[in-house]
Short mmCIF file of C-alpha atoms and ligand atoms in Angstrom, two decimals:
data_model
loop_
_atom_site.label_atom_id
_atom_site.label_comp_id
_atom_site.label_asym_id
_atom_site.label_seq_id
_atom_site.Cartn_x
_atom_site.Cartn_y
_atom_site.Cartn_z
CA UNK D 1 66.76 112.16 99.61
CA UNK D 2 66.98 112.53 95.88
CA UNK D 3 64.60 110.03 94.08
CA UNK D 4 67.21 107.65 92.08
CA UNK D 5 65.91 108.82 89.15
CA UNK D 6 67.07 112.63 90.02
CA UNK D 7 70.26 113.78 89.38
CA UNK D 8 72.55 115.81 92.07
CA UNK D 9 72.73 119.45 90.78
CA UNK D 10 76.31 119.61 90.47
CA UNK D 11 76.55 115.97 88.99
CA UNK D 12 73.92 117.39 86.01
CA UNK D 13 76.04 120.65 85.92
CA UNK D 14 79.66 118.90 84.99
CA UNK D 15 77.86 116.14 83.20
CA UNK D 16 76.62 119.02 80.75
CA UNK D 17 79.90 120.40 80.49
CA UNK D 18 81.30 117.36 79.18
CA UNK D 19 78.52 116.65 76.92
CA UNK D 20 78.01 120.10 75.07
CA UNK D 21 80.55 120.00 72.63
CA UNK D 22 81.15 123.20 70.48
CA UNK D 23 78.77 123.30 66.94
CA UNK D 24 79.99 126.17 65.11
CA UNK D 25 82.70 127.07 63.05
CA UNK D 26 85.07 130.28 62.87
CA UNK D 27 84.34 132.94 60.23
CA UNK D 28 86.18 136.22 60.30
CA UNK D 29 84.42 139.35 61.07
CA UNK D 30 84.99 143.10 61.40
CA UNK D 31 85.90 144.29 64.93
CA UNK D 32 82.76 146.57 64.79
CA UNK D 33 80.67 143.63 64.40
CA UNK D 34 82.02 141.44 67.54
CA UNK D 35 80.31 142.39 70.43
CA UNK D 36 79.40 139.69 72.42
CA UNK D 37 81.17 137.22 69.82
CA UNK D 38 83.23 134.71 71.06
CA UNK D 39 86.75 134.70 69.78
CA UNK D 40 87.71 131.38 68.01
CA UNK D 41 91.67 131.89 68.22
CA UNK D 42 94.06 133.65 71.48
CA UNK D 43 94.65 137.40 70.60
CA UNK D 44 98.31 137.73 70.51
CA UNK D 45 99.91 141.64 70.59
CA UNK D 46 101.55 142.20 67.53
CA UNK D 47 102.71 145.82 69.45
CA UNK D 48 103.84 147.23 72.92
CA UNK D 49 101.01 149.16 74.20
CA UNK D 50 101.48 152.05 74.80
CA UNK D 51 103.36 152.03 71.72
CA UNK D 52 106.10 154.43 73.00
CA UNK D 53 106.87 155.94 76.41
CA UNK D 54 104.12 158.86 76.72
CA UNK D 55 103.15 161.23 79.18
CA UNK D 56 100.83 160.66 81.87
CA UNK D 57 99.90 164.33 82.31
CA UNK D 58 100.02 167.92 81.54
CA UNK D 59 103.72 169.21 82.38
CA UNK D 60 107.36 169.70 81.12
CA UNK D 61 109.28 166.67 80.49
CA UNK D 62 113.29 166.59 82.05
CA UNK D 63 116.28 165.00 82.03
CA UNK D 64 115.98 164.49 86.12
CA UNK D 65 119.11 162.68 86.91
CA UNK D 66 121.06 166.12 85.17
CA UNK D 67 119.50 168.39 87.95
CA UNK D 68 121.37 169.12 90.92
CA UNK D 69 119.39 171.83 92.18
CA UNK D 70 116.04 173.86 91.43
CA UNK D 71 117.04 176.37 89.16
CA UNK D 72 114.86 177.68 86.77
CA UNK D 73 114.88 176.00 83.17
CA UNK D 74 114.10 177.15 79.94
CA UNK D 75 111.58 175.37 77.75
CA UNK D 76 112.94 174.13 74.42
CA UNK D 77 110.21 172.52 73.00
CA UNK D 78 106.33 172.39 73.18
CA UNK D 79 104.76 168.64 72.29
CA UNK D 80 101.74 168.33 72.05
CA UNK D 81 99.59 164.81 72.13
CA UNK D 82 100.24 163.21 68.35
CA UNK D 83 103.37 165.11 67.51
CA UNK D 84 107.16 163.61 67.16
CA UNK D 85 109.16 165.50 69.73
CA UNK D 86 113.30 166.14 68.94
CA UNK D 87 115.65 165.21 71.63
CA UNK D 88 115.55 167.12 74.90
CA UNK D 89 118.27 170.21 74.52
CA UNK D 90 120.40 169.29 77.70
CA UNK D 91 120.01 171.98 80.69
CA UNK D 92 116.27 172.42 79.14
CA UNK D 93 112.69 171.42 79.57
CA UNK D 94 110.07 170.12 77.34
CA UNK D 95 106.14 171.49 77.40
CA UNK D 96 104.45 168.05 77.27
CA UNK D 97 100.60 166.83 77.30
CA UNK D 98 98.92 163.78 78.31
CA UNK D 99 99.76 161.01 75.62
CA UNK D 100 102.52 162.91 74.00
CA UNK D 101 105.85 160.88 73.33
CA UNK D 102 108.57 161.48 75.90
CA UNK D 103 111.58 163.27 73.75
CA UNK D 104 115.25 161.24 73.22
CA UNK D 105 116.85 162.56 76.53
CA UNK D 106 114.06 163.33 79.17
CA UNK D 107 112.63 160.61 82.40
CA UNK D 108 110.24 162.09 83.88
CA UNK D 109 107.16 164.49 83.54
CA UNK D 110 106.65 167.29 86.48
CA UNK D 111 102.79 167.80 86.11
CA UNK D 112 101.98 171.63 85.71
CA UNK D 113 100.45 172.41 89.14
CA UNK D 114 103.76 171.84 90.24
CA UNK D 115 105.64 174.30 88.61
CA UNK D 116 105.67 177.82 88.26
CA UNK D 117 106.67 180.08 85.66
CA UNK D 118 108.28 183.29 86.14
CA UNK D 119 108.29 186.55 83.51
CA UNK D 120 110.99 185.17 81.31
CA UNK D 121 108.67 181.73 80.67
CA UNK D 122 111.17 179.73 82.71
CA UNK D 123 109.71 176.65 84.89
CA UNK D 124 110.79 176.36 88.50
CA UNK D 125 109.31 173.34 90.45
CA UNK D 126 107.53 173.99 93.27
CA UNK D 127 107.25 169.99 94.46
CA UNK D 128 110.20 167.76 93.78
CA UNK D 129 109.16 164.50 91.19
CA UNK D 130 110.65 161.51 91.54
CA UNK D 131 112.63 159.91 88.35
CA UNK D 132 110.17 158.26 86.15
CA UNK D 133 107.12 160.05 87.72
CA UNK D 134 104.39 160.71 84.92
CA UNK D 135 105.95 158.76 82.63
CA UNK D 136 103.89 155.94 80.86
CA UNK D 137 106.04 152.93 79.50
CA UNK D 138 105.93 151.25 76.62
CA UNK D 139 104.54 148.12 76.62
CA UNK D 140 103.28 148.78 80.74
CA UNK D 141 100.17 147.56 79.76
CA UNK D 142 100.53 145.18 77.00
CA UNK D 143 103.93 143.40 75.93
CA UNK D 144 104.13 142.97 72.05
CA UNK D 145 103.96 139.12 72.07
CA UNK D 146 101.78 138.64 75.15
CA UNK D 147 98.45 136.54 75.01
CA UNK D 148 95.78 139.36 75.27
CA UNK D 149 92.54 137.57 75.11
CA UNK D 150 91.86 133.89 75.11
CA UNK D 151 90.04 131.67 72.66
CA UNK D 152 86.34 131.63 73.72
CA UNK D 153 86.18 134.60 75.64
CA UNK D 154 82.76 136.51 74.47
CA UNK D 155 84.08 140.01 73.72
CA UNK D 156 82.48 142.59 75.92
CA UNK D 157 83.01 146.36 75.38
CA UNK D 158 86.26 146.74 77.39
CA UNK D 159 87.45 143.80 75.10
CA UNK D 160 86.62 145.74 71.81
CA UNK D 161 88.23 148.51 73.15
CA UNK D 162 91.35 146.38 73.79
CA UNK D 163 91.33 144.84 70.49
CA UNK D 164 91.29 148.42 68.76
CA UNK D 165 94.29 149.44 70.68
CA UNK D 166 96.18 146.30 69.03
CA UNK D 167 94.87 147.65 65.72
CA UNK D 168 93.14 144.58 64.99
CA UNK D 169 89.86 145.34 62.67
CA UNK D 170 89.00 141.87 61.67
CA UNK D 171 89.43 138.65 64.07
CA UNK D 172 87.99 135.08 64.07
CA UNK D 173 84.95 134.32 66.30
CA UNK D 174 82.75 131.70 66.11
CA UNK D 175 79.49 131.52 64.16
CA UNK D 176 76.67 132.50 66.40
CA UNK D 177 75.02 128.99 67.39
CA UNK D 178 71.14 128.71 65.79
CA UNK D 179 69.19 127.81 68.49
CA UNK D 180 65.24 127.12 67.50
CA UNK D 181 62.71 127.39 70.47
CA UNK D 182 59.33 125.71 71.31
CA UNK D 183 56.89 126.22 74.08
CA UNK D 184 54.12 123.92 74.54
CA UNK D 185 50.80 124.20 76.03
CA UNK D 186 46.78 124.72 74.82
CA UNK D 187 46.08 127.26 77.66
CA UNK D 188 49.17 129.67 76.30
CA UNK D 189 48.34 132.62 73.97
CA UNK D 190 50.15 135.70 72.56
CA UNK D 191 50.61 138.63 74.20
CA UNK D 192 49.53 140.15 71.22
CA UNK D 193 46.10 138.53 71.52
CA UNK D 194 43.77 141.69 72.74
CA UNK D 195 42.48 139.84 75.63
CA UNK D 196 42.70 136.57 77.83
CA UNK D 197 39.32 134.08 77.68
CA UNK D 198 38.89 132.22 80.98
CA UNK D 199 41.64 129.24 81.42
CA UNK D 200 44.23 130.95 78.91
CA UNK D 201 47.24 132.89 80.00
CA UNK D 202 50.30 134.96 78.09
CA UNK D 203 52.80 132.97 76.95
CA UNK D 204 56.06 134.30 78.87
CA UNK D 205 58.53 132.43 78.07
CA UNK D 206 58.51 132.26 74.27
CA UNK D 207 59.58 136.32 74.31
CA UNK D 208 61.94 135.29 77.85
CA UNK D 209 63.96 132.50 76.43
CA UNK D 210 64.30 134.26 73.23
CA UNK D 211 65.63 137.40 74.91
CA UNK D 212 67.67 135.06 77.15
CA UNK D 213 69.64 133.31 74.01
CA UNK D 214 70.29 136.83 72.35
CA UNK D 215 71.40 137.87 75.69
CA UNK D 216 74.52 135.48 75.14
CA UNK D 217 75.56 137.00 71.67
CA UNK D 218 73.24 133.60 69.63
CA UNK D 219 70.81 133.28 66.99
CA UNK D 220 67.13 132.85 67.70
CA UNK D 221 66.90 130.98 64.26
CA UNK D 222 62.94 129.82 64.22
CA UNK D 223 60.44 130.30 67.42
CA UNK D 224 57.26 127.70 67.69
CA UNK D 225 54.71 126.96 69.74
CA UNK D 226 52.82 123.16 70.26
CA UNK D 227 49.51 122.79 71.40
CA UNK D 228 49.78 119.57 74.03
CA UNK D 229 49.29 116.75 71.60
CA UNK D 230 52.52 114.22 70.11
CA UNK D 231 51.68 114.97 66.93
CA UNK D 232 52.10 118.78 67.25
CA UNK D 233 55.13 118.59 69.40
CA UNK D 234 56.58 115.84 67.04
CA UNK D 235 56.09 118.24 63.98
CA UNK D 236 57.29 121.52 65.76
CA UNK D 237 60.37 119.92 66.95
CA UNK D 238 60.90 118.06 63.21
CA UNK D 239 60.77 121.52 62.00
CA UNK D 240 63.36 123.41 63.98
CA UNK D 241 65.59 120.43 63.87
CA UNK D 242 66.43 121.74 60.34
CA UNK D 243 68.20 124.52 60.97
CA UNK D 244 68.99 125.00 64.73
CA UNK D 245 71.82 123.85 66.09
CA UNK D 246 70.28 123.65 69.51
CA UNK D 247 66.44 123.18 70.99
CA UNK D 248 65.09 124.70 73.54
CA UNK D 249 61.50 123.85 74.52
CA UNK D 250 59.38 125.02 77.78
CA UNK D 251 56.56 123.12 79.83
CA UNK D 252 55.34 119.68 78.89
CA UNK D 253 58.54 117.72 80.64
CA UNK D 254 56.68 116.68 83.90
CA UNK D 255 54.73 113.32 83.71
CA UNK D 256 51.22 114.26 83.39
CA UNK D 257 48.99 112.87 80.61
CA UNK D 258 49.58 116.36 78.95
CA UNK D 259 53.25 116.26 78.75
CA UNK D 260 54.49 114.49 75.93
CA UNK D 261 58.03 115.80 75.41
CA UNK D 262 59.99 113.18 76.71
CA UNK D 263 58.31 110.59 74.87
CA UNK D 264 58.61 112.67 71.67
CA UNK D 265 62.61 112.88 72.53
CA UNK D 266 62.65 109.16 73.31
CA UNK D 267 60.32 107.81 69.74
CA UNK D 268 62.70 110.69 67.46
CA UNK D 269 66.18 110.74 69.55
CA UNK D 270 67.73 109.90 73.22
CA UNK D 271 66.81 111.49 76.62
CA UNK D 272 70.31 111.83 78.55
CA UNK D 273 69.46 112.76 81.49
CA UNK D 274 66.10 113.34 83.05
CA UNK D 275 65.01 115.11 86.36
CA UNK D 276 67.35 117.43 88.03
CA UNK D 277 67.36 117.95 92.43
CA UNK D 278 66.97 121.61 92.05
CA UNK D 279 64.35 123.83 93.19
CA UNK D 280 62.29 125.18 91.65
CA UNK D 281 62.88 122.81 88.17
CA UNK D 282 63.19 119.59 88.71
CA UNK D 283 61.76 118.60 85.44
CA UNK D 284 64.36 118.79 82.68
CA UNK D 285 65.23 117.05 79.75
CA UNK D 286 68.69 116.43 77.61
CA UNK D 287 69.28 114.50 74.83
CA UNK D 288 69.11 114.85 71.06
CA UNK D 289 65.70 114.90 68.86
CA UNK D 290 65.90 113.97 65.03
CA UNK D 291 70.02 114.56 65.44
CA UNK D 292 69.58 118.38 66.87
CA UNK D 293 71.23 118.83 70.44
CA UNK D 294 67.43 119.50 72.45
CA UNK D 295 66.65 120.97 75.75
CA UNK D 296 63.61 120.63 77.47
CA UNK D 297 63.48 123.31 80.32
CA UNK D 298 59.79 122.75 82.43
CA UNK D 299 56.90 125.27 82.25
CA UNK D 300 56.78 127.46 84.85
CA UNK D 301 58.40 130.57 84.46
CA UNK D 302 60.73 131.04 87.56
CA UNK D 303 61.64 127.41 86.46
CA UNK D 304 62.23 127.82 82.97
CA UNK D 305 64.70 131.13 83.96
CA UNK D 306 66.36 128.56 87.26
CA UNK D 307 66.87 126.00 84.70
CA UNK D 308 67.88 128.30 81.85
CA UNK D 309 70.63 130.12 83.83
CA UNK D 310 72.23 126.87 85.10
CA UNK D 311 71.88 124.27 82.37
CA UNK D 312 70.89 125.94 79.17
CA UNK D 313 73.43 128.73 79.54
CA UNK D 314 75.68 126.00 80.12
CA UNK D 315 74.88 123.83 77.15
CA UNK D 316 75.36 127.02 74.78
CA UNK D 317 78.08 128.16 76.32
CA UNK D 318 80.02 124.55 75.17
CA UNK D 319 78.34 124.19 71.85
CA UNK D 320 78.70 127.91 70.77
CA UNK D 321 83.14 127.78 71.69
CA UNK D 322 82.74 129.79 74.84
CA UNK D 323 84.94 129.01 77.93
CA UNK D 324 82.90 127.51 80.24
CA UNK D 325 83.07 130.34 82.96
CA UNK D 326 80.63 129.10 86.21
CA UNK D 327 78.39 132.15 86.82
CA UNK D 328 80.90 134.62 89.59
CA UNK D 329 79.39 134.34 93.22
CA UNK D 330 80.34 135.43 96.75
CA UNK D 331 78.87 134.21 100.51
CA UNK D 332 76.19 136.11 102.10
CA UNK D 333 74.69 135.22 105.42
CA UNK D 334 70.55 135.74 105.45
CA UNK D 335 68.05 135.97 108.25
CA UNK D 336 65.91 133.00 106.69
CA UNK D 337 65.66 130.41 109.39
CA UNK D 338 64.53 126.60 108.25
CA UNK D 339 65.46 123.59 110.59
CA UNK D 340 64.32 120.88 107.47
CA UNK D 341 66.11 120.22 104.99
CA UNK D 342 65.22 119.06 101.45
CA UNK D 343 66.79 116.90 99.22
CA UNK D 344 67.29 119.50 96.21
CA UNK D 345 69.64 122.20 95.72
CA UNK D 346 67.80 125.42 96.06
CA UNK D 347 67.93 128.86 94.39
CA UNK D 348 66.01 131.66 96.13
CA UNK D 349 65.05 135.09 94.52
CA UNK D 350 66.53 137.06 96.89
CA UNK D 351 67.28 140.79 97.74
CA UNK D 352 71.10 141.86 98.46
CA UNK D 353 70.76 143.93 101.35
CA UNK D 354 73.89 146.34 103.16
CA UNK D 355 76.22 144.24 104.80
CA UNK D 356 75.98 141.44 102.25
CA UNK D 357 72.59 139.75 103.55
CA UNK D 358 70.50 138.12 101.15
CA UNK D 359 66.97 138.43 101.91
CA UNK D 360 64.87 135.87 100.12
CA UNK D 361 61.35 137.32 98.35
CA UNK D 362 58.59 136.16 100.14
CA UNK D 363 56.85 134.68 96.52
CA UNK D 364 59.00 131.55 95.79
CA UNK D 365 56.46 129.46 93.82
CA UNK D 366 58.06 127.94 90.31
CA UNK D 367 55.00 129.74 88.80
CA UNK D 368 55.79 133.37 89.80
CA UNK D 369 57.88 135.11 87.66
CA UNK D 370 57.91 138.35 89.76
CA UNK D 371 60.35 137.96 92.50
CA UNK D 372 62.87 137.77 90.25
CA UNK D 373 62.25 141.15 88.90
CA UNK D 374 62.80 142.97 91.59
CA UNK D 375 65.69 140.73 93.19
CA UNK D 376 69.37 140.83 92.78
CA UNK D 377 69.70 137.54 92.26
CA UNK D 378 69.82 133.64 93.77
CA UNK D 379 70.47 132.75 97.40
CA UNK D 380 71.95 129.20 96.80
CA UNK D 381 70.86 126.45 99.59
CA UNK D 382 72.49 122.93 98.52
CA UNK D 383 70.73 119.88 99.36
CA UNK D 384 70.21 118.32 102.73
CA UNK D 385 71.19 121.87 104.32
CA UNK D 386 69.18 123.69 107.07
CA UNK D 387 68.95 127.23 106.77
CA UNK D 388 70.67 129.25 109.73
CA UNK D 389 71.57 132.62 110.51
CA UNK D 390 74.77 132.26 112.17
CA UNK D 391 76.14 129.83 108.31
CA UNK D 392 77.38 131.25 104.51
CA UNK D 393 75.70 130.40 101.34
CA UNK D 394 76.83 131.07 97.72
CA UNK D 395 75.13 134.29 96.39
CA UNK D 396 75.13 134.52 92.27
CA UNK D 397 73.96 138.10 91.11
CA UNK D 398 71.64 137.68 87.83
CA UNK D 399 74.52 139.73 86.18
CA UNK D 400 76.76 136.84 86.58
CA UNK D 401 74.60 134.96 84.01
P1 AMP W 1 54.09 122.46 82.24
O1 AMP W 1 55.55 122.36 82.49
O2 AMP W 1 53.73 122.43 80.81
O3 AMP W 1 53.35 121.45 83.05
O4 AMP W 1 53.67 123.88 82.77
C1 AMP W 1 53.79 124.22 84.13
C2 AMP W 1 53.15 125.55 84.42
O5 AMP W 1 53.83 126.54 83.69
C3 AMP W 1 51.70 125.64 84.01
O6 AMP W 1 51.04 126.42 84.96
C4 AMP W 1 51.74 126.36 82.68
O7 AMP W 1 50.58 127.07 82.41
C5 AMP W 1 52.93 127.26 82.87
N1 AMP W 1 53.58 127.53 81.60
C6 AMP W 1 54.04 126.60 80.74
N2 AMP W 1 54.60 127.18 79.66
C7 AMP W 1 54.47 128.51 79.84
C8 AMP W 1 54.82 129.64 79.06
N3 AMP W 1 55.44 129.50 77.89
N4 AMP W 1 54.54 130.87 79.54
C9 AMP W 1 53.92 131.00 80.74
N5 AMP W 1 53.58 129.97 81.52
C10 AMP W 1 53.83 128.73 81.08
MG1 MG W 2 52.03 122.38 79.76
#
């Protein structure tokens, strides 16, 4: 069972979602500027797209409904892609290209292997088309007036692309959200330090949680790191409360004489919400530190990624004006067998094998960063299950983060 003083995984989760209100305010930017922006107003179509009925391939362009029979046709035009065609001289056919505008007069498009042409250069079909066939509408794959894309979406490529076909060039999107980050700890060094002296190691997550916060399209505003004393947390965290919207800090959260985070939050701020039932991360800290939003993800490095990807990610996705979207997942069976059951929820580094089997990495210490490397992503167990081949559990690909 949960200690009282943990919090149910999905009870922390919605908690978050309520408490992460959005920071940042609109500005309006060029289009070639928004990747991975996320859009502070719905994207309305101000045209059809296609703009006008088109061709869908290379062919001649008919009247079909005036044929009775296959006799050959003459061709009365030639439009190319980009040109504006004349109406279709009755009894005639048009040669047509991919994209080019359907003339006044003609339904469908009879693709060119098709057809054949004899020595006078008329067309005779060798395949029947169907009315309409080839024929791209306008407005088939946007209406003019249709909601596009939805305030708080984060604009991927596709999106861009999209947006371009509207003709839009400059939108509103939210300000990127500053987010300052600490990590704490005397035996942590650089990994631009030459060597390590006995007791030290590289400081991981400093370079992971940055890369993890540009990752989502934000603003690594100011990056610090505490030796293990109040007084140097107290003054690292005073310092990137002054322009960071949001705090994110690594190690120091558990309750060993050496961790001094939450009582820095509690002297400077409010704590939240303290202690998650997940594995591997229990320790984790929310509140606010000298009036900046503050998250205190724990130490070890598969922990501070568990924790990132489920309540960080969260947190920025609600203060930066993102939709909160919960990471995509699918069931998986796996050939992990555990009869006890423990009273956290449980994300294993696990392999995606054929036939949707997740296979968890044999490393699944807090402190080894590895297995999730060179897995696909987290094998979900909730709390109080036992692990059985013959039941389904939640699989959530990294990519979904
Ligand atoms: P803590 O949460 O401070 O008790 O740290 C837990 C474990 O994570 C310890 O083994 C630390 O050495 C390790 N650790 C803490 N912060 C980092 C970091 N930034 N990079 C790599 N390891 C860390
Ligand atoms: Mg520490």
């Amino acid at each position: 069972m949960p200690q009282p003083s943990m919090m149910a995984f999905e009870e922390a989760l919605t908690a978050l979602e309520k408490a992460s209100p959005c920071l940042v305010q609109p500005e309006t930017i060029p289009l070639n500027q928004a990747l991975n922006r996320v859009l502070a107003v719905d994207i309305m179509a101000n045209i059809n797209i296609p703009p006008a009925d088109n061709s869908a391939m290379d062919g001649y362009a008919l009247r079909l409904s005036d044929r009775k029979e296959n006799t050959p046709l003459n061709v009365s035009q030639r439009i190319p892609a980009g040109s504006s065609p004349t109406e279709l001289q009755e009894g005639t056919c048009a040669r047509i290209f991919t994209g080019a505008i359907i003339p006044k007069g003609a339904d469908t498009v009879i693709m060119q292997e098709n057809t054949s042409i004899d020595h006078h250069g008329q067309v005779t079909f060798t395949q029947l088309p169907q009315k309409g066939d080839n024929v791209r509408l306008a407005g088939q794959d946007v209406k003019k007036g249709q909601r596009v894309l939805a305030k708080g979406t984060r604009l991927k490529p596709q999106h861009i692309g999209m947006l371009a076909s509207l003709g839009v060039n400059q939108l509103n999107c939210f300000k990127p959200l500053k987010v300052g980050i600490l990590t704490t700890g005397d035996e942590l060094i650089s990994p631009e330090a030459s060597s390590l002296e006995l007791g030290q190691i590289y400081n991981s997550n400093r370079l992971m949680l940055v890369s993890l916060v540009q990752e989502l399209g934000h603003s690594v505003q100011q990056v610090l790191h505490a030796k293990d004393t109040i007084v140097d947390i107290e003054t690292a965290l005073k310092n990137l409360s002054r322009d960071c919207e949001l705090i994110l800090s690594s190690g120091g959260v558990s309750v060993g004489e050496e961790d001094h985070i939450k009582q820095v939050i509690e002297e400077n701020g409010f704590l939240s919400l303290w202690k998650v039932a997940i594995k591997p991360g229990k320790p984790i800290v929310f509140g606010r530190v000298f009036n900046t939003h503050f998250i205190g993800l724990p130490g070890n490095p598969s922990s501070t990624l568990v924790t990132f990807h489920w309540f960080a990610r969260t947190a920025i996705l609600g203060h930066s004006g993102e939709t909160f979207n919960r990471p995509k997942h699918f069931k998986v069976k796996t050939d992990l067998q555990r009869a006890k059951a423990i009273g956290r929820d449980e994300f294993l580094r696990a392999y995606l094998t054929d036939n949707n089997q997740a296979q968890p990495h044999a490393q699944q210490s807090s402190g080894a960063l590895f297995a999730s490397c060179v897995t696909d992503g987290y094998l979900h167990i909730p709390a109080h299950r036992t692990i059985d081949t013959d039941q389904t559990y939640d699989f959530y690909p990294f990519s979904s983060f």
